[in-house]
């Protein structure tokens, strides 16, 4: 079993380039991807998206963070606009008298004030950066999946613990149930007589037997739930469906029992099912 909660981080360095990829996942009904990376590396998104779709990540919201540093000599391009600098010099000559009270301008100040100096990020080598990103991504994904499996082990233990509690409550209801049909039948017959309605014996028998059927279905759902948790991998949707069915059976038992002890067990069972529902939301 996998949890949808996980985190993985890896860095890859080569030839003056360094890229770090972080993967963070949380629960989501489907596979939902979000990318955050420098604008000059946006070409990596399609490649990373394809790798995620081909991976074992099938459900969950996935945040992909990419940070990058390039210390190579060709990482930036420096240019000087000679025409603009010459025009700036002519303007200074024209303002010589007004500027005399001030110290002489340095070359660095002239370049900065004129705006003639431009430093731009050089276009990245898509092939080299893509290869490096793929290396970092694979390592980060391995760490992410390892954490999801470990979290899945904890999730499995919690689910089985709550399932045992639910099973014990079902058994308590089943133990009390044999005493209930007679009382229930008597109340039902008295109510029908009070309403002056003739009782259909077969219908009465069906109503009396309903609780036993619901208990049997609930037992079956619990067994299927346990088997899926213990032996399945991508079982989140199946578990969610089984929880809906268990909740339906418990509600039916509660509505038909009209017994104080069973009612207490039903309330407790509903609380346990709600715990299971919350936990299952994080199962792949």
Short mmCIF file of C-alpha atoms in Angstrom, two decimals:
data_model
loop_
_atom_site.label_atom_id
_atom_site.label_comp_id
_atom_site.label_asym_id
_atom_site.label_seq_id
_atom_site.Cartn_x
_atom_site.Cartn_y
_atom_site.Cartn_z
CA UNK A 1 0.00 0.00 0.00
CA UNK A 2 1.15 3.51 -0.82
CA UNK A 3 0.31 6.77 0.86
CA UNK A 4 -0.20 9.83 -1.34
CA UNK A 5 1.98 11.84 1.04
CA UNK A 6 5.67 11.96 0.18
CA UNK A 7 8.74 14.08 -0.49
CA UNK A 8 11.92 13.55 -2.49
CA UNK A 9 14.85 15.85 -3.28
CA UNK A 10 17.94 15.28 -5.41
CA UNK A 11 20.72 17.34 -6.99
CA UNK A 12 22.80 16.70 -10.10
CA UNK A 13 25.98 18.62 -11.04
CA UNK A 14 28.14 18.52 -14.14
CA UNK A 15 30.28 20.90 -16.25
CA UNK A 16 29.45 23.99 -14.20
CA UNK A 17 25.73 23.28 -14.18
CA UNK A 18 23.79 22.36 -11.03
CA UNK A 19 20.11 21.45 -10.90
CA UNK A 20 17.98 20.48 -7.90
CA UNK A 21 14.57 18.88 -8.20
CA UNK A 22 12.12 18.53 -5.31
CA UNK A 23 8.95 16.44 -5.52
CA UNK A 24 6.17 16.86 -2.97
CA UNK A 25 2.90 14.90 -3.08
CA UNK A 26 -0.35 15.16 -1.13
CA UNK A 27 -3.73 13.50 -1.53
CA UNK A 28 -5.89 14.22 -4.57
CA UNK A 29 -8.58 12.25 -6.38
CA UNK A 30 -6.54 12.13 -9.58
CA UNK A 31 -2.95 12.76 -10.70
CA UNK A 32 -2.57 16.55 -10.60
CA UNK A 33 0.76 18.18 -11.50
CA UNK A 34 2.14 21.62 -10.66
CA UNK A 35 5.55 22.95 -11.82
CA UNK A 36 7.67 25.78 -10.43
CA UNK A 37 10.92 26.52 -12.23
CA UNK A 38 12.92 29.41 -13.73
CA UNK A 39 11.43 30.80 -16.94
CA UNK A 40 14.51 29.88 -18.97
CA UNK A 41 13.97 26.23 -18.02
CA UNK A 42 10.30 25.97 -18.98
CA UNK A 43 11.32 23.64 -21.80
CA UNK A 44 11.84 20.97 -19.11
CA UNK A 45 8.14 20.78 -18.19
CA UNK A 46 7.05 18.48 -21.01
CA UNK A 47 9.91 16.07 -20.30
CA UNK A 48 9.25 15.99 -16.56
CA UNK A 49 5.52 15.62 -17.09
CA UNK A 50 6.09 12.63 -19.37
CA UNK A 51 8.39 10.99 -16.81
CA UNK A 52 5.81 11.43 -14.06
CA UNK A 53 3.03 9.99 -16.22
CA UNK A 54 5.22 6.97 -16.97
CA UNK A 55 6.15 6.48 -13.31
CA UNK A 56 4.37 4.68 -10.45
CA UNK A 57 2.69 7.95 -9.45
CA UNK A 58 -0.97 7.32 -10.29
CA UNK A 59 -2.84 9.55 -7.84
CA UNK A 60 -2.12 12.65 -5.80
CA UNK A 61 -1.25 16.31 -6.24
CA UNK A 62 2.42 16.56 -7.24
CA UNK A 63 4.44 19.77 -6.79
CA UNK A 64 7.65 19.83 -8.84
CA UNK A 65 10.21 22.46 -7.79
CA UNK A 66 13.26 23.04 -10.00
CA UNK A 67 16.21 25.26 -9.01
CA UNK A 68 19.21 25.81 -11.26
CA UNK A 69 22.64 27.44 -11.20
CA UNK A 70 25.08 27.87 -14.10
CA UNK A 71 28.62 28.98 -13.24
CA UNK A 72 30.08 28.40 -16.71
CA UNK A 73 31.90 31.24 -18.48
CA UNK A 74 29.33 31.18 -21.27
CA UNK A 75 26.37 31.38 -18.90
CA UNK A 76 25.93 35.13 -19.49
CA UNK A 77 26.36 37.49 -22.40
CA UNK A 78 27.78 40.98 -21.81
CA UNK A 79 27.29 43.69 -24.42
CA UNK A 80 27.95 47.42 -24.64
CA UNK A 81 25.83 49.69 -26.81
CA UNK A 82 28.59 51.82 -28.39
CA UNK A 83 26.17 54.19 -30.10
CA UNK A 84 24.34 54.87 -26.85
CA UNK A 85 27.63 55.33 -24.97
CA UNK A 86 28.89 57.83 -27.59
CA UNK A 87 25.66 59.80 -27.38
CA UNK A 88 26.03 59.82 -23.60
CA UNK A 89 29.59 61.20 -23.93
CA UNK A 90 28.41 63.99 -26.25
CA UNK A 91 25.70 64.90 -23.79
CA UNK A 92 28.30 65.13 -21.00
CA UNK A 93 30.45 67.47 -23.08
CA UNK A 94 27.47 69.71 -23.64
CA UNK A 95 26.84 69.82 -19.87
CA UNK A 96 30.54 70.33 -18.97
CA UNK A 97 30.08 73.70 -17.34
CA UNK A 98 27.21 72.48 -15.18
CA UNK A 99 29.14 69.34 -14.18
CA UNK A 100 32.43 71.08 -13.27
CA UNK A 101 31.59 71.32 -9.53
CA UNK A 102 31.34 67.51 -9.41
CA UNK A 103 34.13 64.94 -9.45
CA UNK A 104 35.08 63.24 -12.67
CA UNK A 105 32.81 60.31 -13.62
CA UNK A 106 34.37 56.83 -13.66
CA UNK A 107 33.97 54.43 -16.56
CA UNK A 108 31.78 52.13 -14.44
CA UNK A 109 29.50 55.04 -13.54
CA UNK A 110 29.28 56.10 -17.18
CA UNK A 111 28.27 52.60 -18.28
CA UNK A 112 25.73 52.27 -15.49
CA UNK A 113 24.16 55.71 -15.83
CA UNK A 114 23.98 55.54 -19.61
CA UNK A 115 22.38 52.10 -19.62
CA UNK A 116 24.79 51.05 -22.35
CA UNK A 117 25.96 47.97 -20.43
CA UNK A 118 23.69 44.93 -20.72
CA UNK A 119 24.14 41.53 -19.07
CA UNK A 120 21.75 38.83 -20.25
CA UNK A 121 21.31 35.14 -19.45
CA UNK A 122 22.67 33.05 -22.29
CA UNK A 123 20.33 30.51 -23.86
CA UNK A 124 20.74 27.17 -22.11
CA UNK A 125 21.86 24.00 -23.82
CA UNK A 126 18.53 22.16 -23.74
CA UNK A 127 20.13 18.76 -24.27
CA UNK A 128 22.70 19.11 -21.49
CA UNK A 129 20.24 20.63 -19.02
CA UNK A 130 17.57 18.06 -19.89
CA UNK A 131 19.96 15.18 -19.26
CA UNK A 132 20.97 16.67 -15.92
CA UNK A 133 17.31 17.28 -14.97
CA UNK A 134 16.42 13.69 -15.82
CA UNK A 135 19.20 12.42 -13.56
CA UNK A 136 18.04 14.59 -10.66
CA UNK A 137 14.39 13.72 -11.24
CA UNK A 138 14.98 9.95 -11.18
CA UNK A 139 16.87 10.21 -7.88
CA UNK A 140 14.20 12.47 -6.35
CA UNK A 141 11.44 10.12 -7.52
CA UNK A 142 13.15 7.13 -5.88
CA UNK A 143 13.25 9.01 -2.57
CA UNK A 144 9.64 10.11 -2.97
CA UNK A 145 8.40 6.58 -3.66
CA UNK A 146 10.39 5.21 -0.74
CA UNK A 147 8.72 7.72 1.58
CA UNK A 148 5.26 6.98 0.13
CA UNK A 149 5.76 3.27 0.79
CA UNK A 150 6.90 3.92 4.36
CA UNK A 151 3.94 6.21 4.94
CA UNK A 152 1.78 3.50 3.38
CA UNK A 153 2.99 1.02 6.02
CA UNK A 154 1.89 3.39 8.79
CA UNK A 155 -1.41 3.98 7.00
CA UNK A 156 -1.99 0.23 6.68
CA UNK A 157 -1.40 -0.27 10.41
CA UNK A 158 -3.84 2.52 11.31
CA UNK A 159 -6.51 1.22 8.92
CA UNK A 160 -6.26 -2.34 10.24
CA UNK A 161 -6.41 -1.09 13.83
CA UNK A 162 -9.62 0.83 13.18
CA UNK A 163 -11.00 -2.05 11.14
CA UNK A 164 -10.50 -4.38 14.11
CA UNK A 165 -12.46 -1.96 16.25
CA UNK A 166 -15.26 -1.91 13.67
CA UNK A 167 -15.24 -5.71 13.50
CA UNK A 168 -15.51 -5.92 17.30
CA UNK A 169 -18.51 -3.58 17.22
CA UNK A 170 -20.14 -5.72 14.53
CA UNK A 171 -19.60 -8.78 16.68
CA UNK A 172 -21.15 -7.01 19.67
CA UNK A 173 -24.19 -6.15 17.57
CA UNK A 174 -24.37 -9.74 16.29
CA UNK A 175 -24.22 -11.05 19.86
CA UNK A 176 -27.10 -8.83 20.89
CA UNK A 177 -29.06 -9.37 17.66
CA UNK A 178 -30.63 -12.78 18.54
CA UNK A 179 -32.46 -11.14 21.43
CA UNK A 180 -33.75 -8.30 19.31
CA UNK A 181 -35.95 -9.99 16.66
CA UNK A 182 -38.51 -11.25 19.18
CA UNK A 183 -38.75 -7.84 20.84
CA UNK A 184 -38.82 -6.17 17.45
CA UNK A 185 -41.52 -8.55 16.19
CA UNK A 186 -43.66 -7.92 19.26
CA UNK A 187 -43.35 -4.14 18.89
CA UNK A 188 -44.08 -4.32 15.19
CA UNK A 189 -47.16 -6.48 15.70
CA UNK A 190 -48.42 -4.19 18.48
CA UNK A 191 -47.94 -1.16 16.22
CA UNK A 192 -49.83 -2.80 13.38
CA UNK A 193 -52.66 -3.73 15.72
CA UNK A 194 -52.76 -0.17 17.05
CA UNK A 195 -53.04 1.10 13.48
CA UNK A 196 -55.66 -1.58 12.82
CA UNK A 197 -53.63 -2.91 9.94
CA UNK A 198 -53.53 -6.61 9.22
CA UNK A 199 -49.98 -7.97 9.38
CA UNK A 200 -48.50 -9.76 6.41
CA UNK A 201 -46.64 -12.60 8.09
CA UNK A 202 -44.13 -12.86 5.26
CA UNK A 203 -43.43 -9.13 5.32
CA UNK A 204 -42.97 -9.21 9.09
CA UNK A 205 -40.52 -12.08 8.74
CA UNK A 206 -38.59 -10.13 6.09
CA UNK A 207 -38.34 -7.09 8.35
CA UNK A 208 -37.15 -9.23 11.25
CA UNK A 209 -34.50 -10.93 9.10
CA UNK A 210 -33.19 -7.65 7.63
CA UNK A 211 -30.72 -6.96 10.44
CA UNK A 212 -29.11 -10.38 10.06
CA UNK A 213 -28.67 -9.73 6.34
CA UNK A 214 -27.11 -6.32 6.99
CA UNK A 215 -24.73 -7.82 9.56
CA UNK A 216 -23.71 -10.46 7.02
CA UNK A 217 -23.06 -7.82 4.36
CA UNK A 218 -21.11 -5.71 6.82
CA UNK A 219 -18.96 -8.72 7.70
CA UNK A 220 -18.29 -9.30 4.00
CA UNK A 221 -17.32 -5.64 3.45
CA UNK A 222 -14.96 -5.75 6.43
CA UNK A 223 -13.30 -8.90 5.06
CA UNK A 224 -12.86 -7.32 1.60
CA UNK A 225 -11.50 -4.15 3.16
CA UNK A 226 -8.98 -6.10 5.23
CA UNK A 227 -7.82 -8.16 2.23
CA UNK A 228 -7.35 -5.02 0.10
CA UNK A 229 -5.36 -3.25 2.81
CA UNK A 230 -3.14 -6.24 3.48
CA UNK A 231 -2.52 -7.34 -0.10
CA UNK A 232 -3.37 -4.51 -2.48
CA UNK A 233 -1.31 -1.63 -3.90
CA UNK A 234 -3.57 0.89 -5.68
CA UNK A 235 -6.68 0.31 -3.58
CA UNK A 236 -7.78 3.81 -2.55
CA UNK A 237 -10.88 3.97 -4.77
CA UNK A 238 -11.97 0.44 -3.82
CA UNK A 239 -11.58 1.20 -0.12
CA UNK A 240 -13.58 4.39 -0.52
CA UNK A 241 -16.40 2.41 -2.15
CA UNK A 242 -16.34 -0.23 0.62
CA UNK A 243 -16.57 2.49 3.26
CA UNK A 244 -19.70 3.86 1.59
CA UNK A 245 -21.20 0.38 1.63
CA UNK A 246 -20.25 -0.23 5.28
CA UNK A 247 -21.79 3.07 6.28
CA UNK A 248 -25.00 2.13 4.45
CA UNK A 249 -25.25 -1.20 6.27
CA UNK A 250 -24.57 0.42 9.64
CA UNK A 251 -27.26 3.04 9.04
CA UNK A 252 -29.77 0.33 8.13
CA UNK A 253 -28.92 -1.65 11.25
CA UNK A 254 -29.37 1.44 13.38
CA UNK A 255 -32.73 2.30 11.82
CA UNK A 256 -34.13 -1.22 12.22
CA UNK A 257 -32.74 -2.31 15.59
CA UNK A 258 -34.66 -0.02 17.98
CA UNK A 259 -32.42 -1.33 20.75
CA UNK A 260 -30.40 0.82 23.15
CA UNK A 261 -27.30 -1.37 23.27
CA UNK A 262 -27.20 -1.80 19.52
CA UNK A 263 -27.77 1.93 19.06
CA UNK A 264 -24.66 2.64 21.14
CA UNK A 265 -22.64 0.23 19.02
CA UNK A 266 -23.99 1.83 15.84
CA UNK A 267 -22.91 5.31 16.97
CA UNK A 268 -19.42 4.01 17.79
CA UNK A 269 -19.28 2.16 14.47
CA UNK A 270 -20.15 5.35 12.58
CA UNK A 271 -17.28 7.15 14.33
CA UNK A 272 -14.86 4.39 13.35
CA UNK A 273 -16.07 4.43 9.73
CA UNK A 274 -15.49 8.19 9.63
CA UNK A 275 -11.91 7.64 10.82
CA UNK A 276 -11.44 5.06 8.08
CA UNK A 277 -12.88 7.46 5.51
CA UNK A 278 -10.40 10.19 6.47
CA UNK A 279 -7.47 7.77 6.35
CA UNK A 280 -8.49 6.25 3.02
CA UNK A 281 -8.39 9.70 1.40
CA UNK A 282 -4.60 9.44 1.59
CA UNK A 283 -4.33 5.93 0.11
CA UNK A 284 -3.25 5.52 -3.50
#
